[in-house]
C-alpha cells in the first residue's frame, strides 16, 4: 500500500444518499480471485445502460470527470455488503478519497486498508461541495482538513491508527504480526478458562 | 467494591482483548471462530502467500461454499454459471487443503450458507467472537455472540494472527415490546425496526435487541432479526442467551455434552446485560401493531405494512426508488404481479422458514405466471425438509426445490431476475440490481412470499393461515 499524504484533485459529485456496495460493484463482478482490474466494473449498472453503452448523464461519464480522484458522495456511502471489491474498484478506477457526511462502518475500514481516504465532513461543508461539482480541492490527511471552494476548510476525523496507516502505507497486518507473543499469552490464558468469558 | 454493571457486549469485548487499546493503536481482539467462503477469501490467501504466512489456527477456521455455487445439477453435475465461479470454488478447495482448513464442499452433508451452518454445527456459541467476510455475519449474534462482517484484508489478518484491530463500537439497546400478531414474523419485525429508525441508525454501534417480544422468539427467528442488523447500519446485533438458546445448542456437534455442557450453561448465564448497565443509546419499538411488511423501494428501510398505501416519496431518493421499482405511491402493493418468488437466503432459509412457507402452500398451486424457487439454507435443512415431506409440498405446489446456497439473494450463480422482473423475496436486500441487473425486489417474510406465489402477486398471507 502506497502512503497517502495529500490529495489535490477536482471532485466528481454523486449526490445520492445510501449508495450501497452492490451499486459500487455489482455481485456478478465478484467472481474473480484478484484485487486488480475491477475499475472497469465500478458503478457498472449506473455507468452503462442495458445495452452496455455509457450513459452520458452519469457524473463519472461526463468529460470534466476524467482524471478526478475525489468522489463526493451522499450520506451513508458504502452501506450493505462487506465486499472489499468496492474500494478495490474505486482505487483501480483512480479514486483516492471519498467525501461524505457519513460513511458505512465496514466500507470505511476497507477503504483505509486500501489507501482510499474516507473523509467524513459536516453537512454544511458537504452541501458546499455538492453544489460545486468539478471544483479543485485539497485533502490533507496529516492535518485532517479539506479545502472548500469558498476558501475555507473543513475538518475530518480519523482514528489515529487509521491516519498513520494512510500516511505510512503500513497496514494493520504488520502491527498484528508484531503482537505475536501477546496473542500467544492471551491464547494460553484463554485455554485455561476454556471458551466462554 | 461492587463491579460496574456491564452490557452483554461489554462482557464479550472485555474477554477478547488480547491487547488493550493503546495511545497509538486500537485494541487487538481475539477471534474465536472464523468462517470463510469462496468469494471473499481468495485474495486473502494470495496475501498470505505473498508474505510467506501460514494460517495460524486452522482449528478455529471453517470453510464452506455458498455464494457463487449453482443450486441446480445437470446429469448429476453442478451447473456452474461459468468458468470463473467454478474456479473460485476450486481455489477455495486448494487453499483449504494447503492450510488444513476443514471445508464443506458441494454435496457434503454439512455444506450450506455460512450463517446457516455455523449455528447448526454448534460453532456459534454465546460469548464468542465470530467473523466472516460477509456482512450478514451479524446473524450469529442471535446466540449472544459478537459476530460481524469483515473485508478480505481482514480475512487475511485473522487467518495469519487470529486477531483484528478494533475501535470499540458504541452500544445501542433496542427494547421491543408487544407480541407479534398472527402471520407476522421476525422478518416483519426487523423490517419494521429498520423502517422506523432508518438504514443508518446503527452506524458505529452494536445493537442489543431486548424485551418481551425478543425473548418470545425462537432461535431461528432471533437469527432472522440479527441477520438484518447490517441493514440498519450496525455491523453486529445481539440477543442475550437464555433457556431458548441453551436448549437449541444442547446436542449440537461442536457443543460439549454432559458436565461440559452444564458448565458452559453456567458461564453463558452470566453473559446477559447486568441490571443498571447503560447503553450509549436506547430506542424502543412496539411489535404489537405490526402487520406483514413489504418493501416498495430500493433499500430495506423503504417498506410499509401489507395493507398500507405506499407512502408518497419524501425526497429525490424515494422518487428514484419508486421509479426504479415501477411502483406508484398512494395505494398498497397488494396485487402487484410477481414474476418470481424466492424463498431462501441466510435471512429466511432455515427449517422453520420452510415449514411456515409450506403451511401456506400445502394443498394449493402457485399461479402459473409466477416462478417459485425454494432454496434451503443448508444440506441439513434440505434433509430435514425432505424427511418432513416439505419438498413434496413445494413440488406439488409448482415450486422448484433446489440445492442449498445463497442463490437469488446475491444472484452470482445464474439464479437471477431479468430486467424489470419483480421478485417477492425472503432475502435481505432490495438494492437496485441485487437479484439481477434491472431486477426489482420486494422483501417479505416466508409466509408473505408463499402467499404471493399462490396469488401470482404481492399478497397478504393471513387469509391463507386461517384454516
XYZ file of C-alpha atoms in Angstrom:
664
model
C 0.000 0.000 0.000
C 1.375 3.421 -1.026
C 1.397 6.187 1.593
C -1.292 8.871 1.084
C -0.397 12.276 2.496
C -2.152 14.869 0.381
C -4.667 14.647 -2.451
C -5.205 17.596 -4.758
C -7.846 16.973 -7.385
C -11.102 18.007 -8.950
C -14.227 16.386 -7.496
C -16.898 14.206 -9.031
C -20.257 14.523 -7.304
C -22.599 11.576 -6.826
C -25.211 13.171 -4.607
C -27.412 10.160 -3.782
C -27.571 9.004 -0.166
C -27.208 5.343 0.837
C -25.105 4.274 -2.134
C -24.600 0.591 -1.336
C -21.676 -1.596 -2.320
C -23.910 -3.524 -4.761
C -24.056 -0.287 -6.773
C -20.342 0.412 -6.374
C -19.649 -3.024 -7.827
C -22.477 -5.442 -8.638
C -22.096 -9.015 -7.350
C -21.695 -10.555 -10.788
C -18.228 -8.962 -10.935
C -17.088 -10.683 -7.723
C -16.220 -13.986 -9.354
C -12.507 -13.297 -9.660
C -9.632 -14.192 -7.348
C -7.573 -10.999 -7.764
C -7.785 -7.468 -6.404
C -6.855 -5.597 -9.581
C -8.757 -4.769 -12.735
C -12.073 -4.017 -11.035
C -12.206 -0.342 -12.058
C -13.913 -1.312 -15.319
C -16.857 -2.628 -13.280
C -17.146 0.394 -10.958
C -20.806 1.539 -10.782
C -21.332 -0.788 -13.754
C -25.123 -0.577 -13.846
C -25.184 3.196 -13.375
C -22.374 3.957 -15.822
C -23.778 1.817 -18.603
C -27.269 1.121 -19.902
C -28.767 -2.306 -20.560
C -27.025 -2.447 -23.946
C -23.631 -1.738 -22.383
C -23.424 1.843 -23.680
C -22.073 4.592 -21.417
C -24.821 6.840 -20.040
C -23.606 10.358 -20.857
C -25.504 11.922 -17.931
C -23.923 9.775 -15.222
C -21.470 12.013 -13.308
C -18.441 9.735 -13.814
C -19.037 9.722 -17.573
C -19.005 13.490 -18.072
C -15.895 14.836 -19.794
C -14.969 17.032 -16.798
C -14.872 13.965 -14.514
C -11.911 12.496 -16.356
C -8.927 12.176 -14.081
C -10.778 13.332 -10.959
C -9.535 11.489 -7.860
C -12.040 12.680 -5.260
C -15.592 11.328 -5.136
C -18.083 13.480 -3.237
C -20.980 11.208 -2.278
C -24.192 11.357 -0.239
C -24.715 10.126 3.325
C -24.210 6.512 4.453
C -21.948 5.787 1.485
C -20.824 2.166 1.112
C -23.626 0.546 3.113
C -24.588 -3.083 2.596
C -22.258 -5.899 1.628
C -18.770 -6.135 3.168
C -17.158 -6.767 -0.233
C -13.698 -5.204 -0.328
C -14.147 -5.226 -4.098
C -15.857 -1.843 -3.549
C -12.702 0.053 -2.514
C -10.648 -2.089 -4.925
C -12.896 -0.924 -7.778
C -12.786 2.722 -6.656
C -8.984 2.816 -6.339
C -8.465 0.855 -9.541
C -10.638 3.409 -11.326
C -8.415 6.173 -9.959
C -10.172 7.469 -6.857
C -8.042 8.337 -3.825
C -10.739 9.662 -1.468
C -14.479 9.566 -0.794
C -16.039 12.631 0.851
C -19.422 12.182 2.565
C -21.274 13.325 5.673
C -21.214 9.670 6.838
C -19.588 6.512 5.560
C -20.760 2.982 6.430
C -18.650 1.132 9.022
C -17.359 -1.854 7.063
C -16.647 0.167 3.928
C -14.751 2.787 5.929
C -12.348 0.198 7.345
C -11.934 -1.495 3.980
C -11.177 1.888 2.413
C -8.401 2.741 4.879
C -6.758 -0.640 4.384
C -6.550 0.093 0.660
C -5.258 3.636 0.858
C -8.641 5.138 -0.082
C -9.202 8.055 2.299
C -12.676 8.096 3.940
C -13.439 11.768 4.573
C -16.475 12.472 6.758
C -17.302 16.168 6.927
C -20.114 18.155 8.472
C -23.292 18.659 6.411
C -22.798 22.361 5.627
C -19.328 21.805 4.156
C -20.660 18.764 2.334
C -23.503 20.804 0.821
C -20.989 23.289 -0.475
C -19.029 20.537 -2.230
C -22.252 19.026 -3.606
C -23.197 22.353 -5.153
C -19.838 22.781 -6.901
C -19.033 19.610 -8.849
C -15.657 19.608 -10.537
C -14.157 22.074 -8.107
C -10.466 21.675 -7.257
C -9.913 20.765 -3.589
C -7.070 19.551 -1.393
C -7.354 16.810 1.218
C -4.572 16.944 3.796
C -4.510 13.573 5.547
C -1.974 14.566 8.202
C -3.854 17.729 9.197
C -7.313 16.194 8.712
C -8.564 19.050 6.571
C -10.382 19.531 3.276
C -10.136 22.844 1.450
C -13.521 24.229 0.392
C -14.412 26.151 -2.776
C -15.189 29.314 -0.752
C -11.627 29.434 0.527
C -12.413 27.947 3.929
C -11.682 24.463 5.076
C -13.470 21.594 6.825
C -12.047 19.181 9.354
C -12.419 15.421 9.236
C -11.640 12.860 11.912
C -9.792 9.599 11.541
C -8.771 7.269 14.346
C -5.031 7.876 14.950
C -4.084 4.376 13.844
C -6.055 4.658 10.589
C -4.422 8.008 9.873
C -0.994 6.512 10.419
C -1.815 3.569 8.143
C -2.685 6.013 5.370
C 0.347 8.244 5.963
C 2.857 5.392 6.171
C 1.273 2.812 3.889
C 1.755 0.255 6.651
C -1.453 -1.687 7.340
C -2.757 -3.429 10.470
C -1.311 -6.794 9.440
C 2.221 -5.596 10.174
C 1.121 -4.378 13.596
C -0.726 -7.603 14.395
C 2.224 -9.749 13.377
C 4.354 -7.796 15.865
C 1.874 -8.738 18.636
C 2.608 -12.445 18.250
C 3.825 -13.043 21.794
C 0.933 -11.101 23.367
C -1.527 -13.092 21.273
C 0.144 -16.316 22.382
C -0.101 -15.262 26.040
C -3.783 -14.475 25.544
C -4.365 -17.889 23.985
C -2.718 -19.663 26.939
C -4.833 -17.658 29.357
C -7.941 -18.429 27.323
C -7.254 -22.150 27.180
C -7.029 -22.103 30.993
C -10.552 -20.749 31.365
C -11.990 -22.593 28.353
C -14.117 -20.945 25.739
C -16.622 -18.621 27.335
C -15.903 -15.446 29.264
C -16.335 -2.634 45.739
C -19.218 -3.805 43.575
C -18.334 -4.394 39.943
C -19.590 -1.848 37.478
C -22.647 -3.202 35.656
C -21.798 -4.209 32.105
C -23.756 -4.882 28.929
C -23.587 -8.217 27.140
C -21.360 -6.560 24.548
C -19.019 -5.119 27.214
C -18.525 -8.590 28.675
C -17.634 -10.139 25.317
C -15.321 -7.250 24.469
C -13.528 -7.412 27.815
C -12.961 -11.147 27.451
C -11.441 -10.816 23.985
C -8.923 -8.026 24.369
C -5.696 -9.853 23.617
C -4.017 -6.436 23.771
C -5.992 -3.454 25.136
C -6.099 -0.231 23.130
C -3.034 1.979 23.487
C -2.371 5.622 22.745
C -1.447 4.815 19.155
C -3.449 1.714 18.357
C -6.926 0.232 18.835
C -7.463 -2.962 20.832
C -6.317 -6.311 19.464
C -9.427 -8.501 19.581
C -9.109 -12.270 19.525
C -11.356 -14.154 17.101
C -12.787 -17.418 18.422
C -14.360 -18.635 15.212
C -13.524 -17.614 11.646
C -15.836 -18.628 8.814
C -14.720 -18.316 5.200
C -16.295 -18.855 1.770
C -15.260 -18.859 -1.859
C -15.980 -15.239 -2.821
C -14.208 -13.076 -0.224
C -11.280 -15.344 0.701
C -9.142 -15.974 -2.423
C -7.354 -12.611 -2.295
C -6.643 -13.138 1.422
C -4.794 -16.376 0.681
C -2.856 -14.595 -2.065
C -1.770 -12.050 0.528
C -0.620 -14.810 2.910
C 1.349 -16.422 0.125
C 2.996 -13.120 -0.837
C 4.043 -12.562 2.765
C 5.089 -16.151 3.418
C 2.493 -16.562 6.188
C 0.578 -19.625 7.326
C -2.925 -19.932 8.770
C -2.355 -19.627 12.494
C -5.374 -21.536 13.801
C -6.868 -23.820 11.133
C -8.729 -25.436 14.052
C -10.652 -22.183 14.577
C -11.346 -21.719 10.860
C -14.216 -23.273 8.895
C -14.900 -23.030 5.195
C -17.984 -23.600 3.101
C -19.106 -22.860 -0.444
C -22.313 -20.885 -0.819
C -22.188 -17.559 -2.683
C -21.389 -18.442 -6.291
C -22.283 -22.135 -6.420
C -25.116 -23.462 -8.570
C -28.327 -24.710 -6.968
C -29.092 -26.892 -9.977
C -27.439 -30.079 -11.140
C -27.383 -31.296 -14.726
C -26.790 -35.022 -15.179
C -25.636 -35.184 -11.563
C -23.039 -32.444 -12.021
C -23.308 -28.931 -10.582
C -24.330 -26.467 -13.283
C -21.782 -23.699 -12.672
C -22.652 -20.381 -14.269
C -19.226 -20.056 -15.840
C -15.566 -20.923 -15.513
C -14.922 -18.068 -13.057
C -17.389 -19.311 -10.449
C -16.074 -22.870 -10.782
C -12.541 -21.528 -10.407
C -13.487 -19.725 -7.166
C -14.737 -22.963 -5.673
C -11.640 -24.877 -6.797
C -9.410 -22.106 -5.447
C -11.046 -22.415 -2.030
C -10.570 -26.192 -2.153
C -6.853 -25.760 -2.870
C -6.422 -23.095 -0.177
C -8.163 -25.196 2.462
C -6.124 -28.239 1.563
C -2.858 -26.294 1.669
C -3.635 -24.817 5.092
C -5.508 -27.715 6.716
C -8.833 -25.886 6.982
C -11.977 -28.027 7.197
C -14.168 -27.370 4.153
C -17.776 -28.253 3.411
C -17.914 -28.922 -0.323
C -20.966 -29.106 -2.504
C -22.746 -32.346 -1.705
C -21.245 -32.649 1.803
C -23.878 -33.243 4.497
C -22.617 -30.175 6.427
C -22.482 -27.733 3.488
C -24.711 -24.691 3.356
C -24.905 -20.938 3.646
C -22.182 -19.913 6.064
C -24.608 -18.272 8.513
C -26.925 -21.257 8.485
C -24.277 -23.915 9.121
C -22.416 -22.127 11.961
C -25.384 -22.405 14.335
C -26.333 -25.872 13.027
C -22.903 -27.244 13.851
C -22.824 -25.585 17.262
C -19.853 -23.425 16.216
C -21.920 -20.384 17.072
C -21.959 -20.128 20.857
C -22.761 -17.409 23.394
C -19.902 -15.104 24.310
C -17.787 -15.950 21.278
C -16.289 -13.605 18.742
C -17.160 -14.735 15.224
C -16.121 -13.107 11.972
C -16.584 -13.825 8.288
C -16.017 -11.930 5.069
C -19.739 -11.352 4.763
C -21.854 -8.591 6.238
C -24.628 -10.961 7.359
C -22.293 -12.482 9.924
C -24.451 -10.418 12.301
C -26.824 -13.420 12.151
C -24.778 -15.295 14.777
C -25.471 -12.514 17.293
C -28.760 -14.307 17.968
C -26.778 -16.522 20.361
C -25.216 -13.644 22.272
C -22.020 -13.904 20.231
C -20.296 -10.773 18.923
C -20.342 -11.566 15.226
C -19.554 -9.162 12.421
C -18.661 -8.955 8.751
C -15.131 -8.085 7.680
C -13.317 -7.233 4.470
C -10.890 -9.520 2.677
C -7.755 -7.806 4.016
C -9.145 -8.505 7.488
C -9.803 -12.116 6.488
C -6.051 -12.307 5.809
C -5.294 -10.739 9.204
C -7.452 -13.268 11.018
C -6.012 -16.162 9.031
C -2.481 -15.028 9.902
C -2.930 -13.863 13.521
C -6.433 -14.947 14.682
C -6.879 -11.288 15.672
C -8.266 -7.987 14.430
C -7.627 -4.395 15.421
C -10.925 -2.933 16.563
C -12.067 0.524 17.581
C -14.607 -0.082 20.340
C -18.128 0.297 18.915
C -20.834 2.080 20.875
C -23.827 0.123 22.184
C -27.440 0.606 21.123
C -30.204 -1.063 23.122
C -33.464 -1.570 21.248
C -36.270 -2.544 23.610
C -39.015 -4.373 21.729
C -42.332 -4.756 23.499
C -45.663 -6.245 22.485
C -46.495 -9.512 20.843
C -46.255 -10.324 17.139
C -49.678 -10.917 15.600
C -50.696 -13.981 13.587
C -48.867 -14.156 10.261
C -46.312 -11.599 11.482
C -42.744 -12.881 11.901
C -39.243 -11.803 12.912
C -38.694 -10.703 9.297
C -41.594 -8.274 9.556
C -40.256 -7.127 12.913
C -36.778 -6.260 11.632
C -38.233 -4.592 8.525
C -40.444 -2.559 10.868
C -37.469 -1.605 13.042
C -35.412 -0.516 10.011
C -38.321 1.456 8.581
C -38.781 3.257 11.884
C -35.147 4.035 12.751
C -33.535 4.099 9.308
C -30.831 2.260 7.381
C -28.039 4.151 9.143
C -29.422 4.064 12.702
C -26.888 1.505 13.894
C -23.794 3.002 12.291
C -20.876 2.767 14.730
C -22.952 0.654 17.130
C -23.556 -2.910 18.204
C -27.301 -3.394 18.671
C -28.719 -5.425 21.536
C -32.329 -6.447 20.877
C -34.144 -6.754 24.200
C -37.570 -7.023 25.737
C -40.508 -9.397 25.829
C -41.031 -9.595 22.081
C -37.421 -10.703 21.579
C -37.420 -13.200 24.444
C -40.516 -14.819 22.935
C -38.732 -15.538 19.625
C -37.268 -18.974 18.927
C -33.594 -19.193 17.878
C -34.251 -19.213 14.152
C -36.433 -16.107 14.444
C -33.703 -14.409 16.513
C -31.259 -15.218 13.703
C -33.566 -13.525 11.188
C -33.729 -10.482 13.464
C -29.953 -10.222 13.980
C -29.236 -11.048 10.330
C -30.579 -7.712 9.128
C -28.789 -5.591 11.748
C -26.407 -4.612 8.962
C -29.414 -3.279 7.033
C -29.898 -0.918 9.983
C -26.252 0.112 9.591
C -24.897 -1.929 12.544
C -22.118 -4.428 11.996
C -23.450 -6.600 14.801
C -26.720 -7.346 16.585
C -27.084 -9.317 19.801
C -29.737 -11.188 21.727
C -28.891 -12.274 25.272
C -28.563 -16.041 25.684
C -31.325 -17.719 27.697
C -33.037 -21.102 28.100
C -34.184 -20.952 24.468
C -30.542 -20.585 23.409
C -29.260 -23.372 25.646
C -31.982 -25.743 24.516
C -31.099 -25.109 20.865
C -27.394 -25.701 21.466
C -27.613 -28.853 23.537
C -26.551 -31.855 21.490
C -25.059 -29.887 18.593
C -21.923 -31.414 17.090
C -19.411 -28.880 18.406
C -21.075 -28.294 21.766
C -19.768 -30.412 24.656
C -22.189 -32.851 26.256
C -22.869 -33.754 29.892
C -20.932 -31.901 32.602
C -19.121 -29.843 29.978
C -22.433 -28.531 28.739
C -23.697 -27.830 32.262
C -20.528 -25.831 32.963
C -20.960 -23.845 29.770
C -24.563 -23.039 30.654
C -23.388 -21.652 33.995
C -20.875 -19.452 32.207
C -23.268 -18.445 29.432
C -25.835 -17.464 32.061
C -23.507 -14.720 33.295
C -23.440 -13.044 29.885
C -26.729 -11.097 29.765
C -26.563 -7.357 30.345
C -26.420 -6.537 34.069
C -29.194 -4.650 35.789
C -28.264 -0.971 35.690
C -25.782 -1.256 32.803
C -26.062 1.664 30.424
C -26.210 1.604 26.638
C -24.698 4.505 24.740
C -28.091 4.889 23.080
C -31.521 3.393 23.715
C -34.569 3.064 21.481
C -37.889 1.330 21.895
C -40.281 -0.294 19.480
C -43.759 -1.799 19.781
C -44.074 -5.068 17.883
C -47.767 -5.457 18.663
C -49.029 -3.082 15.994
C -47.054 -4.605 13.116
C -48.675 -6.300 10.175
C -46.824 -8.305 7.496
C -44.274 -5.943 5.903
C -43.227 -5.477 2.282
C -40.601 -3.181 0.797
C -41.592 -0.865 -2.033
C -38.203 0.762 -2.705
C -34.515 0.106 -3.163
C -33.265 -0.033 0.396
C -34.622 -2.092 3.283
C -35.906 0.997 5.091
C -38.388 1.688 2.294
C -41.200 -0.561 3.468
C -44.786 -0.490 4.636
C -47.455 -2.757 6.024
C -49.079 -5.069 3.512
C -52.433 -3.271 3.615
C -50.933 0.192 3.871
C -50.676 2.530 0.890
C -47.138 3.056 -0.374
C -46.226 6.457 1.078
C -45.712 9.495 -1.127
C -41.980 9.960 -1.792
C -40.351 12.242 0.777
C -37.274 13.086 -1.293
C -35.424 12.519 -4.569
C -34.030 9.201 -3.365
C -37.515 7.818 -2.702
C -38.801 9.164 -6.027
C -35.925 7.446 -7.826
C -36.662 4.243 -5.918
C -40.347 4.211 -6.898
C -39.357 4.931 -10.467
C -36.851 2.059 -10.484
C -39.437 -0.279 -8.973
C -42.215 0.882 -11.295
C -44.416 1.380 -8.245
C -46.993 4.100 -7.682
C -47.345 5.777 -4.319
C -50.767 6.171 -2.765
C -52.038 2.608 -2.918
C -50.969 -0.705 -1.391
C -48.559 -3.078 -3.111
C -51.190 -5.809 -2.797
C -51.983 -7.284 -6.178
C -48.782 -6.135 -7.855
C -47.853 -9.080 -10.145
C -44.789 -11.088 -9.129
C -42.677 -12.786 -11.792
C -40.645 -14.723 -9.256
C -40.971 -15.700 -5.617
C -37.694 -16.576 -3.902
C -37.726 -18.408 -0.586
C -34.157 -18.708 0.614
C -31.056 -16.857 1.936
C -29.306 -16.561 5.307
C -32.256 -14.457 6.444
C -35.041 -16.971 5.875
C -33.953 -20.431 4.675
C -33.901 -22.368 7.918
C -36.281 -25.214 8.645
C -38.830 -23.060 10.494
C -38.972 -20.714 7.481
C -39.622 -23.612 5.129
C -42.262 -25.062 7.462
C -44.023 -21.695 7.583
C -43.989 -21.383 3.790
C -45.179 -24.987 3.415
C -48.170 -24.341 5.704
C -49.355 -21.691 3.255
C -48.622 -23.768 0.152
C -49.914 -27.155 1.317
C -52.619 -28.484 -0.989
C -52.518 -25.403 -3.199
C -50.966 -24.464 -6.558
C -48.878 -21.430 -7.375
C -50.056 -19.043 -10.044
C -48.666 -20.347 -13.361
C -47.299 -16.909 -14.225
C -45.053 -16.910 -11.158
C -41.890 -18.962 -10.740
C -41.383 -20.167 -7.171
C -37.847 -21.019 -6.153
C -37.275 -22.680 -2.781
C -33.599 -22.868 -1.828
C -32.855 -24.428 1.569
C -30.148 -22.752 3.626
C -28.095 -25.891 4.091
C -27.852 -29.552 3.243
C -29.099 -30.303 6.741
C -32.161 -28.091 6.300
C -32.756 -29.794 2.967
C -32.614 -33.270 4.524
C -34.877 -32.247 7.386
C -37.391 -30.700 4.996
C -37.380 -33.866 2.890
C -37.845 -36.032 5.985
C -40.932 -33.971 6.810
C -42.237 -34.148 3.247
C -41.959 -30.397 2.730
C -40.181 -30.890 -0.598
C -43.303 -32.701 -1.814
C -45.490 -29.827 -0.632
C -43.302 -27.386 -2.552
C -43.099 -29.506 -5.703
C -46.820 -30.240 -5.714
C -47.470 -26.528 -5.396
C -45.350 -25.966 -8.514
C -42.105 -24.833 -6.872
C -38.557 -25.679 -7.841
C -36.777 -27.380 -4.934
C -33.092 -26.565 -5.204
C -29.735 -27.433 -3.628
C -28.502 -25.170 -0.782
C -26.678 -21.890 -1.407
C -27.127 -18.111 -1.496
C -28.780 -18.346 -4.906
C -31.004 -15.440 -5.870
C -30.220 -13.398 -2.774
C -26.961 -12.279 -4.379
C -27.560 -13.629 -7.901
C -23.954 -14.604 -8.590
C -24.665 -18.155 -9.664
C -27.096 -17.617 -12.532
C -30.267 -17.685 -10.402
C -31.391 -14.177 -11.198
C -34.113 -11.842 -12.390
C -34.312 -10.377 -15.875
C -34.554 -6.592 -16.172
C -37.865 -5.223 -14.808
C -38.911 -8.590 -13.406
C -40.251 -8.356 -9.883
C -39.492 -10.845 -7.123
C -41.140 -11.232 -3.772
C -38.112 -12.423 -1.851
C -37.325 -13.612 1.661
C -33.769 -12.310 1.297
C -32.308 -9.204 2.941
C -31.517 -6.600 0.282
C -33.747 -4.860 -2.220
C -30.912 -2.775 -3.663
C -31.071 -1.951 -7.373
C -29.943 -4.941 -9.386
C -29.267 -7.066 -6.319
C -31.184 -10.029 -7.762
C -30.073 -9.387 -11.338
C -29.427 -6.205 -13.342
C -32.629 -4.183 -13.611
C -34.483 -6.647 -11.364
C -36.950 -5.434 -8.741
C -37.089 -6.888 -5.244
C -39.893 -6.816 -2.692
C -38.575 -8.096 0.629
C -41.036 -10.082 2.698
C -41.413 -12.963 5.157
C -41.643 -16.617 4.086
C -45.441 -16.727 4.550
C -45.934 -13.496 2.597
C -43.668 -14.856 -0.149
C -45.576 -18.148 -0.247
C -48.940 -16.386 -0.362
C -47.641 -14.175 -3.173
C -46.614 -17.249 -5.164
C -50.172 -18.585 -4.898
C -51.736 -15.275 -5.870
C -49.152 -14.545 -8.564
C -48.933 -11.116 -6.972
C -47.983 -9.467 -3.702
C -50.441 -10.981 -1.220
C -51.399 -10.868 2.434
C -50.538 -14.241 3.994
C -53.084 -14.043 6.785
C -56.132 -15.353 4.885
C -54.076 -18.436 3.917
C -53.243 -19.171 7.536
C -56.793 -19.194 8.850
C -57.834 -22.783 8.211
